[in-house]
Coordinates of C-alpha atoms in Angstrom, one line a residue:
Chain A
X646 CA -20.5 -12.0 132.2
X647 CA -22.0 -9.9 129.1
X648 CA -25.4 -9.6 131.2
X649 CA -23.6 -7.6 133.4
X650 CA -22.9 -4.2 132.2
X651 CA -19.8 -2.6 133.1
X652 CA -18.3 1.0 133.0
X653 CA -16.5 -0.4 129.6
X654 CA -15.1 3.0 128.7
X655 CA -13.9 5.9 131.1
X656 CA -15.6 8.3 129.4
X657 CA -18.7 7.1 130.9
X658 CA -17.1 9.1 133.6
X659 CA -18.4 12.4 132.4
X660 CA -19.0 15.1 135.9
X661 CA -16.1 17.0 137.2
X662 CA -16.3 14.6 140.1
X663 CA -16.4 11.5 138.0
X664 CA -13.8 12.4 136.2
X665 CA -11.4 13.3 139.3
X666 CA -12.3 9.8 140.8
X667 CA -11.3 8.1 137.3
X668 CA -8.0 10.2 137.3
X669 CA -7.3 9.0 140.7
X670 CA -8.2 5.2 140.3
X671 CA -6.0 5.0 136.7
X672 CA -2.9 7.1 138.6
X673 CA -3.5 4.2 141.5
X674 CA -3.2 1.3 139.1
X675 CA -0.2 2.8 137.0
X676 CA 1.6 3.2 140.5
X677 CA 1.0 -0.7 140.7
X678 CA 2.3 -1.2 137.5
X679 CA 5.3 1.0 137.4
X680 CA 6.1 -0.9 140.8
X681 CA 6.3 -4.0 138.8
X682 CA 7.8 -3.1 136.3
X683 CA 10.7 -1.5 138.5
X684 CA 11.1 -4.7 140.2
X685 CA 12.0 -6.4 137.2
X686 CA 13.9 -3.8 135.8
X687 CA 15.7 -3.0 139.1
X688 CA 16.7 -6.9 139.2
X689 CA 18.2 -6.9 135.7
X690 CA 20.0 -3.3 136.3
X691 CA 21.0 -4.5 139.5
X692 CA 22.3 -7.6 138.0
X693 CA 24.1 -5.9 135.2
X694 CA 27.6 -6.1 136.2
X695 CA 27.5 -9.6 136.8
X696 CA 26.0 -10.7 133.7
X697 CA 28.4 -8.8 131.9
X698 CA 31.4 -10.2 133.9
X699 CA 30.4 -13.8 133.6
X700 CA 27.9 -14.1 131.1
X701 CA 25.8 -17.0 130.6
X702 CA 28.9 -18.9 132.0
X703 CA 27.4 -17.7 135.3
X704 CA 25.1 -20.7 135.4
X705 CA 27.4 -23.7 135.2
X706 CA 30.6 -22.9 136.5
X707 CA 30.2 -24.3 140.5
X708 CA 33.4 -21.6 142.2
X709 CA 31.9 -19.6 144.5
X710 CA 35.0 -17.6 146.0
X711 CA 34.4 -13.8 146.9
X712 CA 38.2 -13.5 147.8
X713 CA 39.0 -13.9 144.4
X714 CA 35.6 -12.5 142.9
X715 CA 34.7 -15.3 141.0
X716 CA 30.8 -16.4 141.1
X717 CA 29.1 -19.5 139.9
X718 CA 25.7 -20.3 140.7
X719 CA 25.4 -24.3 139.8
X720 CA 26.0 -25.6 143.5
X721 CA 22.8 -23.0 144.6
X722 CA 21.1 -23.7 141.4
X723 CA 22.0 -27.8 142.4
X724 CA 20.6 -27.1 146.3
X725 CA 17.5 -25.4 145.5
X726 CA 17.0 -28.1 143.1
X727 CA 18.1 -31.3 145.4
X728 CA 15.5 -29.4 148.3
X729 CA 12.9 -28.7 146.4
X730 CA 12.4 -31.8 144.8
X731 CA 13.1 -33.9 148.3
X732 CA 10.0 -31.4 149.5
X733 CA 7.8 -31.9 146.5
X734 CA 8.2 -35.5 146.6
X735 CA 7.4 -35.8 150.5
X736 CA 4.6 -33.2 150.1
X737 CA 2.9 -34.3 146.8
X738 CA 2.6 -37.8 148.4
X739 CA 1.2 -36.9 151.8
X740 CA -0.6 -33.8 150.7
X741 CA -2.4 -36.0 147.9
X742 CA -3.3 -38.9 149.8
X743 CA -4.9 -36.5 152.8
X744 CA -6.5 -34.4 150.1
X745 CA -8.0 -38.0 149.0
X746 CA -8.8 -38.6 152.2
X747 CA -10.3 -35.3 153.5
X748 CA -12.8 -35.2 150.0
X749 CA -13.4 -38.9 149.6
X750 CA -13.5 -40.6 153.0
X751 CA -13.8 -38.3 155.7
X752 CA -16.9 -37.9 158.1
X753 CA -17.5 -34.3 158.0
X754 CA -16.8 -34.1 161.9
X755 CA -13.6 -35.4 161.0
X756 CA -12.7 -33.5 157.7
X757 CA -13.4 -30.2 159.3
X758 CA -11.0 -30.2 162.1
X759 CA -8.3 -32.1 159.9
X760 CA -8.6 -29.5 156.9
X761 CA -8.3 -26.5 159.4
X762 CA -5.3 -28.1 161.0
X763 CA -3.6 -28.7 157.8
X764 CA -4.2 -25.0 156.7
X765 CA -2.6 -23.6 159.9
X766 CA -0.1 -25.0 158.7
X767 CA 0.2 -22.4 156.0
X768 CA -0.2 -19.9 158.7
X769 CA 3.2 -20.8 161.0
X770 CA 6.1 -17.9 159.7
X771 CA 8.8 -19.2 157.7
X772 CA 11.4 -18.5 160.9
X773 CA 9.5 -20.7 163.1
X774 CA 9.6 -23.2 160.8
X775 CA 13.7 -22.3 160.7
X776 CA 14.0 -22.5 164.5
X777 CA 12.3 -25.7 164.7
X778 CA 13.7 -27.1 162.2
X779 CA 17.2 -26.3 163.8
X780 CA 16.6 -27.7 167.7
X781 CA 14.1 -30.5 166.7
X782 CA 14.4 -31.9 163.1
X783 CA 18.1 -31.4 162.6
X784 CA 19.0 -33.5 165.9
X785 CA 17.0 -36.0 165.0
X786 CA 17.9 -36.2 161.5
X787 CA 21.2 -36.6 162.9
X788 CA 20.3 -38.8 165.8
X789 CA 17.2 -41.3 164.0
X790 CA 16.5 -40.4 160.3
X791 CA 19.6 -40.0 159.1
X792 CA 21.5 -43.5 160.5
X793 CA 18.0 -45.4 159.4
X794 CA 18.3 -44.4 156.2
X795 CA 22.0 -45.0 155.7
X796 CA 21.5 -48.6 157.5
X797 CA 18.9 -49.4 154.9
X798 CA 20.1 -47.3 151.4
X799 CA 23.6 -46.6 152.6
X800 CA 25.2 -48.2 149.3
X801 CA 23.8 -45.7 147.4
X802 CA 25.6 -42.1 147.4
X803 CA 22.5 -40.1 148.0
X804 CA 22.7 -41.7 151.8
X805 CA 26.5 -41.9 152.0
X806 CA 28.8 -39.6 154.1
X807 CA 29.1 -38.0 157.9
X808 CA 25.7 -37.0 158.6
X809 CA 25.7 -33.8 160.4
X810 CA 21.7 -32.8 160.8
X811 CA 21.7 -29.6 159.1
X812 CA 21.7 -30.6 155.0
X813 CA 19.9 -30.7 152.3
X814 CA 17.8 -33.3 154.0
X815 CA 16.8 -31.8 156.5
X816 CA 15.9 -28.8 154.5
X817 CA 13.8 -30.6 152.1
X818 CA 11.7 -32.0 154.7
X819 CA 11.1 -28.8 156.4
X820 CA 10.1 -27.2 153.0
X821 CA 7.8 -30.2 152.9
X822 CA 6.3 -29.2 156.1
X823 CA 5.5 -25.6 154.8
X824 CA 4.4 -26.7 151.1
X825 CA 2.2 -29.7 152.1
X826 CA -1.4 -27.2 153.1
X827 CA -0.8 -26.2 149.6
X828 CA -0.7 -29.2 148.4
X829 CA -3.7 -30.7 150.3
X830 CA -6.3 -27.4 150.1
X831 CA -5.7 -27.0 146.5
X832 CA -6.3 -31.0 145.5
X833 CA -9.2 -30.9 147.9
X834 CA -10.5 -28.3 146.2
X835 CA -10.0 -30.2 142.5
X836 CA -11.5 -33.4 143.9
X837 CA -14.7 -31.9 145.6
X838 CA -15.3 -30.2 142.3
X839 CA -15.1 -33.8 140.2
X840 CA -19.1 -34.4 139.5
X841 CA -20.9 -36.9 141.6
X842 CA -21.9 -38.7 138.4
X843 CA -18.1 -40.0 137.9
X844 CA -18.5 -42.0 141.6
X845 CA -21.7 -43.0 141.0
X846 CA -21.2 -44.7 137.8
X847 CA -18.1 -46.3 139.0
X848 CA -19.8 -47.5 141.6
X849 CA -22.3 -49.0 139.6
X850 CA -20.0 -51.3 138.2
X851 CA -19.3 -52.5 141.7
X852 CA -15.7 -50.8 142.3
X853 CA -15.1 -50.4 146.2
X854 CA -14.5 -46.7 147.5
X855 CA -10.9 -47.1 147.2
X856 CA -11.0 -48.1 144.0
X857 CA -13.5 -45.2 142.8
X858 CA -10.9 -42.6 144.1
X859 CA -8.0 -44.1 142.9
X860 CA -9.0 -44.9 139.4
X861 CA -11.4 -42.6 138.3
X862 CA -11.7 -39.3 140.8
X863 CA -7.8 -38.7 141.1
X864 CA -7.2 -39.4 136.9
X865 CA -9.7 -37.3 136.6
X866 CA -8.5 -34.3 139.1
X867 CA -5.1 -35.0 137.7
X868 CA -3.9 -31.6 135.9
X869 CA -5.7 -29.6 139.0
X870 CA -3.6 -31.5 141.4
X871 CA -0.4 -31.5 139.4
X872 CA -0.9 -27.8 139.4
X873 CA -1.2 -27.7 142.9
X874 CA 2.2 -29.4 143.2
X875 CA 3.7 -27.3 141.2
X876 CA 2.3 -24.2 142.6
X877 CA 3.8 -25.6 145.8
X878 CA 7.0 -26.3 143.8
X879 CA 7.1 -22.7 143.3
X880 CA 6.9 -21.4 146.9
X881 CA 9.4 -24.3 148.0
X882 CA 11.7 -22.9 145.4
X883 CA 11.9 -19.4 146.6
X884 CA 11.4 -20.3 150.3
X885 CA 14.4 -18.5 152.2
X886 CA 14.7 -17.8 156.1
X887 CA 13.6 -21.7 157.3
X888 CA 15.9 -23.3 154.7
X889 CA 18.8 -21.0 155.6
X890 CA 18.6 -22.1 159.1
X891 CA 18.9 -25.7 158.2
X892 CA 20.6 -26.2 154.8
X893 CA 24.1 -26.0 156.2
X894 CA 25.2 -22.9 154.0
X895 CA 28.1 -24.1 152.0
X896 CA 28.5 -23.7 148.5
X897 CA 29.4 -27.0 147.2
X898 CA 27.8 -29.7 145.3
X899 CA 27.7 -33.1 147.2
X900 CA 25.9 -36.1 146.2
X901 CA 24.9 -37.1 149.8
X902 CA 21.9 -35.5 150.8
X903 CA 23.2 -35.4 154.7
X904 CA 25.6 -33.2 153.0
X905 CA 25.0 -29.4 153.8
X906 CA 24.3 -27.2 150.6
X907 CA 23.3 -23.7 149.7
X908 CA 19.8 -22.4 147.8
X909 CA 19.7 -19.3 145.5
X910 CA 17.6 -17.8 147.7
X911 CA 19.9 -18.7 151.2
X912 CA 22.9 -17.5 149.9
X913 CA 21.4 -14.0 149.1
X914 CA 20.1 -14.1 152.5
X915 CA 23.1 -15.3 154.3
X916 CA 25.7 -13.2 152.3
X917 CA 24.1 -10.0 150.8
X918 CA 24.7 -8.2 154.1
X919 CA 28.4 -9.3 154.0
X920 CA 29.1 -8.5 150.4
X921 CA 31.6 -5.9 149.9
X922 CA 33.0 -5.5 146.4
X923 CA 30.3 -4.2 143.6
X924 CA 30.6 -7.4 141.5
X925 CA 29.8 -9.8 144.9
X926 CA 26.6 -7.9 145.2
X927 CA 25.5 -7.9 141.6
X928 CA 26.1 -12.0 141.3
X929 CA 24.1 -12.1 144.2
X930 CA 21.3 -9.8 142.7
X931 CA 21.7 -11.9 139.7
X932 CA 20.8 -15.5 141.8
X933 CA 17.9 -13.0 142.8
X934 CA 16.7 -12.5 139.1
X935 CA 17.4 -16.3 138.4
X936 CA 14.6 -16.8 141.2
X937 CA 12.4 -14.6 139.8
X938 CA 12.5 -15.8 136.7
X939 CA 12.4 -19.5 137.4
X940 CA 9.3 -18.9 139.9
X941 CA 7.6 -16.6 137.2
X942 CA 7.6 -19.4 134.8
X943 CA 6.9 -22.1 137.7
X944 CA 3.8 -19.9 139.1
X945 CA 2.2 -19.1 135.7
X946 CA 2.1 -23.1 134.9
X947 CA 0.6 -23.8 138.0
X948 CA -2.0 -21.1 137.7
X949 CA -2.6 -22.4 133.7
X950 CA -3.6 -25.9 135.2
X951 CA -5.5 -24.9 138.3
X952 CA -7.6 -22.5 136.2
X953 CA -8.1 -25.4 133.6
X954 CA -9.5 -27.7 136.1
X955 CA -11.5 -25.5 138.4
X956 CA -12.6 -23.1 135.6
X957 CA -11.4 -19.6 134.7
X958 CA -12.5 -17.7 138.0
X959 CA -9.1 -16.7 139.5
X960 CA -9.1 -16.9 143.6
X961 CA -6.4 -15.8 144.8
X962 CA -4.6 -19.4 145.7
Chain B
X96 CA -23.9 -78.2 131.3
X97 CA -22.5 -79.8 134.6
X98 CA -19.4 -78.4 133.3
X99 CA -20.2 -75.3 132.7
X100 CA -22.3 -75.4 136.6
X101 CA -18.7 -76.0 137.7
X102 CA -16.6 -73.6 135.5
X103 CA -19.5 -71.0 136.8
X104 CA -19.1 -71.7 140.5
X105 CA -15.1 -71.5 140.0
X106 CA -15.3 -68.4 138.6
X107 CA -17.4 -66.9 141.1
X108 CA -15.2 -68.0 144.0
X109 CA -12.2 -66.7 142.8
X110 CA -14.5 -63.4 141.6
X111 CA -15.3 -63.3 145.5
X112 CA -12.2 -64.0 146.7
X113 CA -10.9 -61.4 144.6
X114 CA -13.8 -59.0 146.1
X115 CA -12.5 -59.8 149.2
X116 CA -8.7 -58.8 148.6
X117 CA -10.2 -55.8 146.8
X118 CA -11.8 -55.0 149.9
X119 CA -8.8 -55.5 151.9
X120 CA -6.9 -53.3 149.3
X121 CA -9.4 -50.5 149.8
X122 CA -9.2 -50.5 153.7
X123 CA -5.7 -50.5 154.0
X124 CA -5.5 -47.6 151.4
X125 CA -8.0 -45.4 153.3
X126 CA -6.3 -46.4 156.7
X127 CA -3.0 -44.6 154.3
X128 CA -4.6 -41.9 153.5
X129 CA -6.0 -41.0 157.0
X130 CA -2.7 -41.8 158.2
X131 CA -1.3 -39.4 155.6
X132 CA -3.8 -36.6 156.7
X133 CA -2.9 -37.5 160.4
X134 CA 0.8 -36.8 159.9
X135 CA 0.1 -33.3 158.7
X136 CA -1.8 -32.7 161.3
X137 CA 0.3 -34.1 163.9
X138 CA 3.4 -32.3 162.4
X139 CA 1.4 -28.8 163.0
X140 CA 0.5 -30.1 166.6
X141 CA 4.4 -30.9 167.2
X142 CA 5.7 -27.6 166.2
X143 CA 3.3 -25.7 167.9
X144 CA 3.6 -27.9 170.9
X145 CA 7.2 -27.4 171.0
X146 CA 6.9 -23.7 170.7
X147 CA 4.7 -23.1 173.8
X148 CA 6.5 -25.5 175.7
X149 CA 10.0 -23.9 175.1
X150 CA 8.2 -20.3 174.6
X151 CA 5.9 -19.8 177.2
X152 CA 8.9 -19.4 180.0
X153 CA 10.8 -16.7 178.1
X154 CA 7.8 -14.5 177.9
X155 CA 7.1 -11.9 180.7
X156 CA 7.0 -8.6 181.1
X157 CA 10.5 -7.3 180.7
X158 CA 10.6 -9.7 177.7
X159 CA 7.6 -7.8 176.3
X160 CA 8.9 -4.2 177.1
X161 CA 12.9 -4.5 177.1
X162 CA 15.5 -3.5 175.3
X163 CA 17.8 -6.8 174.3
X164 CA 20.6 -7.0 177.2
X165 CA 24.1 -7.6 175.6
X166 CA 25.3 -11.5 175.6
X167 CA 25.8 -12.3 178.8
X168 CA 23.6 -10.2 180.9
X169 CA 21.0 -11.9 181.9
X170 CA 16.9 -10.6 181.1
X171 CA 16.2 -8.2 178.6
X172 CA 13.5 -8.3 175.8
X173 CA 12.7 -7.7 172.2
X174 CA 10.4 -4.8 172.9
X175 CA 11.9 -2.9 170.7
X176 CA 11.6 -5.2 168.3
X177 CA 7.6 -5.2 168.6
X178 CA 7.3 -1.6 168.1
X179 CA 9.7 -1.9 165.0
X180 CA 7.1 -4.6 163.8
X181 CA 4.3 -2.4 164.5
X182 CA 5.8 0.5 163.0
X183 CA 7.1 -1.1 159.7
X184 CA 3.9 -3.1 159.1
X185 CA 1.7 0.0 160.1
X186 CA 3.1 2.1 157.4
X187 CA 3.2 -1.0 154.9
X188 CA -0.4 -1.2 155.5
X189 CA -0.7 2.6 154.7
X190 CA 0.8 2.3 151.4
X191 CA -0.8 -0.7 150.2
X192 CA -4.4 0.2 151.1
X193 CA -4.4 2.9 148.5
X194 CA -2.6 1.3 145.7
X195 CA -4.3 -1.8 146.4
X196 CA -7.8 -0.8 146.4
X197 CA -7.2 1.5 143.4
X198 CA -6.2 -0.7 141.0
X199 CA -8.9 -3.3 142.5
X200 CA -11.6 -0.4 141.6
X201 CA -9.7 0.1 138.2
X202 CA -9.8 -3.4 137.3
X203 CA -13.2 -4.4 138.8
X204 CA -14.8 -1.3 136.8
X205 CA -13.0 -0.5 134.0
X206 CA -11.0 -3.7 133.7
X207 CA -11.9 -5.1 130.2
X208 CA -8.8 -4.6 127.7
X209 CA -5.5 -5.7 127.0
X210 CA -4.2 -3.1 129.5
X211 CA -5.9 -4.7 132.6
X212 CA -5.7 -8.3 131.5
X213 CA -1.9 -7.7 131.4
X214 CA -1.8 -6.3 135.1
X215 CA -4.1 -9.1 136.6
X216 CA -1.2 -11.4 135.1
X217 CA 1.6 -9.7 136.3
X218 CA -0.2 -9.1 139.9
X219 CA -0.6 -12.7 139.7
X220 CA 3.1 -13.3 139.0
X221 CA 4.0 -10.9 141.9
X222 CA 2.0 -12.7 144.5
X223 CA 4.8 -15.7 143.0
X224 CA 8.1 -13.6 143.5
X225 CA 9.6 -14.9 146.5
X226 CA 10.0 -12.7 149.2
X227 CA 13.8 -12.3 149.0
X228 CA 13.8 -11.0 145.5
X229 CA 11.4 -8.3 146.9
X230 CA 13.6 -7.5 149.7
X231 CA 16.8 -7.1 146.7
X232 CA 14.4 -4.6 145.1
X233 CA 13.7 -2.9 148.0
X234 CA 17.5 -3.0 148.5
X235 CA 18.4 -1.4 144.9
X236 CA 15.8 1.3 145.1
X237 CA 15.9 2.9 148.7
X238 CA 18.7 1.5 150.5
X239 CA 22.0 1.7 148.0
X240 CA 20.7 5.1 146.6
X241 CA 20.8 6.3 150.4
X242 CA 23.6 4.1 151.2
X243 CA 21.8 3.4 154.7
X244 CA 19.6 0.7 155.7
X245 CA 16.1 1.8 156.4
X246 CA 12.8 0.8 158.1
X247 CA 11.4 2.4 155.2
X248 CA 12.6 0.3 152.6
X249 CA 11.1 -2.6 155.1
X250 CA 8.0 -0.9 154.8
X251 CA 8.0 -0.9 151.1
X252 CA 9.1 -4.5 150.5
X253 CA 6.1 -5.5 152.9
X254 CA 4.0 -3.4 150.5
X255 CA 5.0 -5.1 147.5
X256 CA 4.1 -8.7 149.2
X257 CA 0.6 -7.4 150.6
X258 CA -0.4 -5.9 147.6
X259 CA -1.6 -9.0 144.9
X260 CA -3.4 -10.2 147.3
X261 CA -5.4 -6.9 148.0
X262 CA -5.8 -5.9 144.4
X263 CA -7.0 -9.3 143.5
X264 CA -9.4 -9.6 146.0
X265 CA -10.5 -5.9 146.4
X266 CA -11.7 -6.6 142.2
X267 CA -13.6 -9.8 142.9
X268 CA -15.2 -8.4 145.9
X269 CA -16.5 -5.2 144.2
X270 CA -17.7 -7.1 140.8
X271 CA -19.4 -9.3 143.6
X272 CA -21.5 -6.4 144.8
X273 CA -25.1 -6.7 143.0
X274 CA -25.4 -4.3 140.4
X275 CA -28.6 -3.8 141.0
X276 CA -26.9 -1.9 144.5
X277 CA -24.8 0.7 142.2
X278 CA -28.0 1.3 139.5
X279 CA -30.3 1.9 142.9
X280 CA -27.5 4.9 144.0
X281 CA -27.2 6.3 140.3
X282 CA -31.2 6.7 139.8
X283 CA -31.1 8.8 143.8
X284 CA -28.8 11.0 141.6
X285 CA -25.5 10.1 142.8
X286 CA -22.4 10.3 140.6
X287 CA -20.4 7.5 139.5
X288 CA -17.6 8.1 141.6
X289 CA -20.0 8.6 144.9
X290 CA -21.7 5.5 144.1
X291 CA -18.8 3.6 144.2
X292 CA -17.4 5.3 147.3
X293 CA -20.2 5.7 149.5
X294 CA -22.4 2.8 148.9
X295 CA -20.6 0.0 146.3
X296 CA -17.0 -0.3 148.6
X297 CA -18.9 0.0 151.9
X298 CA -20.8 -3.4 150.9
X299 CA -17.7 -5.0 149.6
X300 CA -15.8 -3.8 152.8
X301 CA -16.1 -6.8 154.7
X302 CA -14.2 -9.3 151.6
X303 CA -11.8 -6.3 151.6
X304 CA -10.9 -6.4 155.2
X305 CA -10.4 -10.2 155.2
X306 CA -7.9 -9.8 152.4
X307 CA -6.1 -7.1 154.4
X308 CA -5.6 -9.3 157.6
X309 CA -4.9 -12.3 155.6
X310 CA -2.1 -10.0 154.1
X311 CA -0.7 -8.8 157.4
X312 CA -0.6 -12.0 159.0
X313 CA 1.5 -12.5 155.9
X314 CA 4.3 -10.1 156.5
X315 CA 4.1 -10.8 160.3
X316 CA 5.5 -14.3 159.7
X317 CA 8.2 -12.5 156.8
X318 CA 11.8 -12.2 157.8
X319 CA 14.1 -12.9 154.5
X320 CA 13.3 -9.2 153.1
X321 CA 14.2 -7.8 156.3
X322 CA 17.7 -8.5 156.4
X323 CA 18.9 -5.9 154.0
X324 CA 16.5 -3.6 154.7
X325 CA 15.1 -3.1 158.1
X326 CA 18.6 -4.5 159.0
X327 CA 18.0 -4.4 162.6
X328 CA 18.7 -2.5 165.8
X329 CA 19.4 -2.5 169.3
X330 CA 17.9 0.3 170.5
X331 CA 14.7 2.0 170.7
X332 CA 14.4 3.1 167.1
X333 CA 11.3 5.1 166.3
X334 CA 12.8 7.0 162.7
X335 CA 11.8 5.3 159.5
X336 CA 14.5 6.3 158.1
X337 CA 17.4 4.6 160.2
X338 CA 17.5 1.0 160.7
X339 CA 14.9 -0.7 162.8
X340 CA 14.6 -4.1 164.9
X341 CA 11.6 -6.0 163.9
X342 CA 10.4 -9.2 166.0
X343 CA 10.9 -12.3 163.3
X344 CA 14.2 -10.4 162.4
X345 CA 15.1 -10.6 166.1
X346 CA 14.0 -14.4 165.9
X347 CA 15.8 -15.3 163.5
X348 CA 19.3 -13.1 165.0
X349 CA 18.9 -15.2 168.3
X350 CA 18.2 -18.5 166.6
X351 CA 21.0 -19.3 165.1
X352 CA 23.2 -17.2 167.4
X353 CA 25.8 -19.4 169.5
X354 CA 24.2 -18.3 173.1
X355 CA 21.9 -20.3 174.8
X356 CA 20.3 -17.1 176.6
X357 CA 19.4 -15.7 173.0
X358 CA 18.2 -18.9 171.9
X359 CA 15.8 -19.1 174.9
X360 CA 14.7 -15.5 173.7
X361 CA 14.3 -16.7 170.3
X362 CA 11.4 -19.5 171.6
X363 CA 9.7 -16.7 173.6
X364 CA 10.0 -14.6 170.0
X365 CA 8.7 -17.9 167.9
X366 CA 5.5 -17.9 170.1
X367 CA 4.7 -14.2 169.8
X368 CA 4.7 -14.4 166.3
X369 CA 2.8 -17.2 166.2
X370 CA -0.3 -16.0 168.6
X371 CA 0.1 -12.7 166.3
X372 CA -0.3 -14.4 163.1
X373 CA -2.9 -17.0 164.2
X374 CA -5.1 -14.1 165.9
X375 CA -4.6 -12.3 162.4
X376 CA -6.0 -15.4 160.7
X377 CA -8.7 -16.0 163.2
X378 CA -9.9 -12.2 162.6
X379 CA -10.0 -13.3 159.1
X380 CA -11.6 -16.1 159.5
X381 CA -14.6 -13.8 161.4
X382 CA -14.9 -11.0 158.9
X383 CA -14.6 -13.8 155.9
X384 CA -17.9 -15.3 157.5
X385 CA -19.6 -11.8 158.2
X386 CA -18.9 -11.2 154.2
X387 CA -20.5 -14.4 153.4
X388 CA -23.2 -13.5 155.3
X389 CA -23.8 -10.0 154.2
X390 CA -23.6 -11.6 150.3
X391 CA -26.3 -13.7 151.5
X392 CA -28.4 -11.0 152.8

């Protein structure tokens, strides 16, 4: 980069036209910076009444009663964590396996169309996932997946109780579908960036291709793959519409994955326009603030991990 | 000696047996990996296939051009939603382009100090902020103070969603224009401003347009921030300071309604959304291939 002299100081822009241009450029980026600051400030300001009224207990109180003006975020935090965990477990397994196949085993004529199809999954609008989840996946969970899981694992509290179709499990599966492309695409890039020497050295020791992939390449790529999973987790945490349509929308903590629940994002989507009192609105904004912080931390971590492998060149992931 | 040969034979035969087993594991593993890739691709085909199957029947001229009919009255369409989407997304794009481009230019030309690094970091953070949180921001800034929902507040939220991608890509695109191109322009006596606007920016344009198309595709499929910004409307609304219908919001409302006729229309709307988003993504891919060719040339 040092070989490429850039305009290090605005002072290089000396003529009046240049100065004017530089001023406009700086004004535009200042506006951008103000917008980001404003986002944080407004969320903090909007949740202030709720923060003042409930304090930190907001996070661990489980009562959500708009009529009595009592608000606690625990059921939504629980629902968000549970659905995102289901999603990341499913998506990590499928996505890493698919990425390994695409990068290590598939011939070109197969890997190109398969990658294309998997990446198109990322372009499908959230509301379309929700629609499909509501009318296809939820009935399928009620009639097939749910009873099968209950038959085998029904002794676990996780799979007990009535199966409605809509619930945390269905929400988790929909989320998994939505984040599989993220895991697959980034993991595939990270795996492809592992030097060929490692594979050759491993093959020269007489390993099979599968052993090379699972014991040499994947361990070498693990930080980047982990980063891909964390990034995908960040998307799952904040996903709103699709989850709102299939999770059942009930502010309760249930052991069973078949039970309806709520996530931070879906309670905002579902109740915000109906919220009448100012403390109710403020509590919902505080949920948004929590979501903002959590996704900021998760995304920051993910980016650090992906950069550390793929080099610090920052592609828009 | 004989015992040594025997031991060697035994060792090599177990080794071969083990190799056989390892090969079997290898094949099973590869099959599992293939299976996972197929599952993911099949999920897409299942969703697409079902949306086309359910949606194609709902789409006709009236569906595209008419207002929604009340429950129980058959027919009607999402014409106002399509118009609303065009207005809301168009306004968002018009606002996002200048801010995104100027910030990209700033980062590419002057972006070296701590201020620029901070700006980059927060731009990346913004790209990970859930859209519903950005919707809340638009609500607190533009809806709550004015005490009514508006299409403009939706455009504002969409603009925020488009910015990170625009900023990041325009910075990279401008940086990737060879320094010799700029120097050539300066040598011909152009001012820095002119060289940037007339020479560097046009060279970087295909990559920037790619990002713009992807950003538009992203917000076309976005629904969450609209719930409490655009809010929806039953009429042909064109005034951006009023609540306005929007296609993806209509799909959401119809999908969770208890009426089968509305649900049928939700599938039609979903198909329209998918066609729009895929067309934008295909356009982006096309522009990207042009951008790559431009860089090679």
